[in-house]
Amino acid sequence: MQELARIYGSEMTAYQADTIKKLGFSYATRGGMTIGIDDIQVPNAKYNIIDDAERQVADVEKQFRRGLITEEERYREVVTIWQKATKDTISAVRDNLDPYRSVAMMAVSGARGNINQISQMSGMRGLMSDPTGRIIELPIKSNFREGLSVLEYFVSTHGGRKGLADTALRTADAGYLTRRLVDVAQDVIVLIEDCGTEEGVWMQTADDADLMEKLEKRSSGVYWREM
């Protein structure tokens, strides 16, 4: 587009951009891109990964009961094991993706979603955090394709509930902070022409005046320094 604008000008560039947009909309409509439950495939490797992680966690619990490690060390090791299992599951989901299915095409193209969200649908949800930000060591081994158990659903609601509470509570705090800042800064008025700084922003004229605002408008209220 930059090269097109340089050679043919703004009018032709705008026309070509509009044509490309119409072409994209036309074939996106014909393609009928959508998601069905059959597009979400659970990789077989997931179950082996979880079984291996459960064996490692059992070994850690055994060491803790024997008094070989502390409670904090046990917690850290269990969390590390499940974090690795989650990463391995994401890799398995990525390898299992059919590049021609709708889910993969949406994620790879950047239109919607990413591999982490796909992994929650077809891999495992992994570890969640409680309202204090501490990681809950009980992982959610299921995914949305298989369905969550009652306990897994309860654990997964921590994050959603905290997000809603933060949105409701912190909005008022941000509004009050803005009001206080305006109140203390309303008497601060710039009276001198030059603030004396040695740093600034370079400005230059554009070859095509239609593509960029005129230099006079962009430099309104700015102190000029010739180099």
Short mmCIF file of C-alpha atoms in Angstrom, two decimals, residues 15 17 35 38 49 97 99 117 121 127 146 149 151 154 160 168 176-177 184 188-189 195 202 205 207 211 223:
data_model
loop_
_atom_site.label_atom_id
_atom_site.label_comp_id
_atom_site.label_asym_id
_atom_site.label_seq_id
_atom_site.Cartn_x
_atom_site.Cartn_y
_atom_site.Cartn_z
CA TYR A 15 -9.81 2.78 -4.57
CA ALA A 17 -7.91 -0.66 -0.70
CA ILE A 35 -17.13 -23.57 14.35
CA ASP A 38 -16.45 -31.67 15.57
CA ILE A 49 0.71 -36.28 29.73
CA LEU A 97 -4.59 -29.22 14.71
CA PRO A 99 -4.66 -26.59 9.33
CA GLN A 117 -7.82 -20.73 24.02
CA MET A 121 -11.35 -26.19 24.44
CA LEU A 127 -4.06 -24.17 36.85
CA GLU A 146 -15.25 -32.96 27.36
CA SER A 149 -16.70 -31.64 36.74
CA LEU A 151 -15.27 -29.24 41.47
CA PHE A 154 -16.04 -24.23 41.01
CA GLY A 160 -14.26 -14.91 36.55
CA ALA A 168 -17.00 -2.95 39.45
CA TYR A 176 -12.07 9.41 41.62
CA LEU A 177 -8.33 9.51 40.85
CA VAL A 184 -4.84 19.63 41.69
CA VAL A 188 -1.04 24.75 36.42
CA ILE A 189 -0.82 27.01 33.38
CA CYS A 195 10.14 25.04 28.21
CA TRP A 202 10.86 15.58 14.30
CA THR A 205 6.36 17.83 5.12
CA ASP A 207 5.08 14.54 -0.57
CA LEU A 211 -2.34 11.57 2.84
CA TYR A 223 7.59 25.62 19.88
#
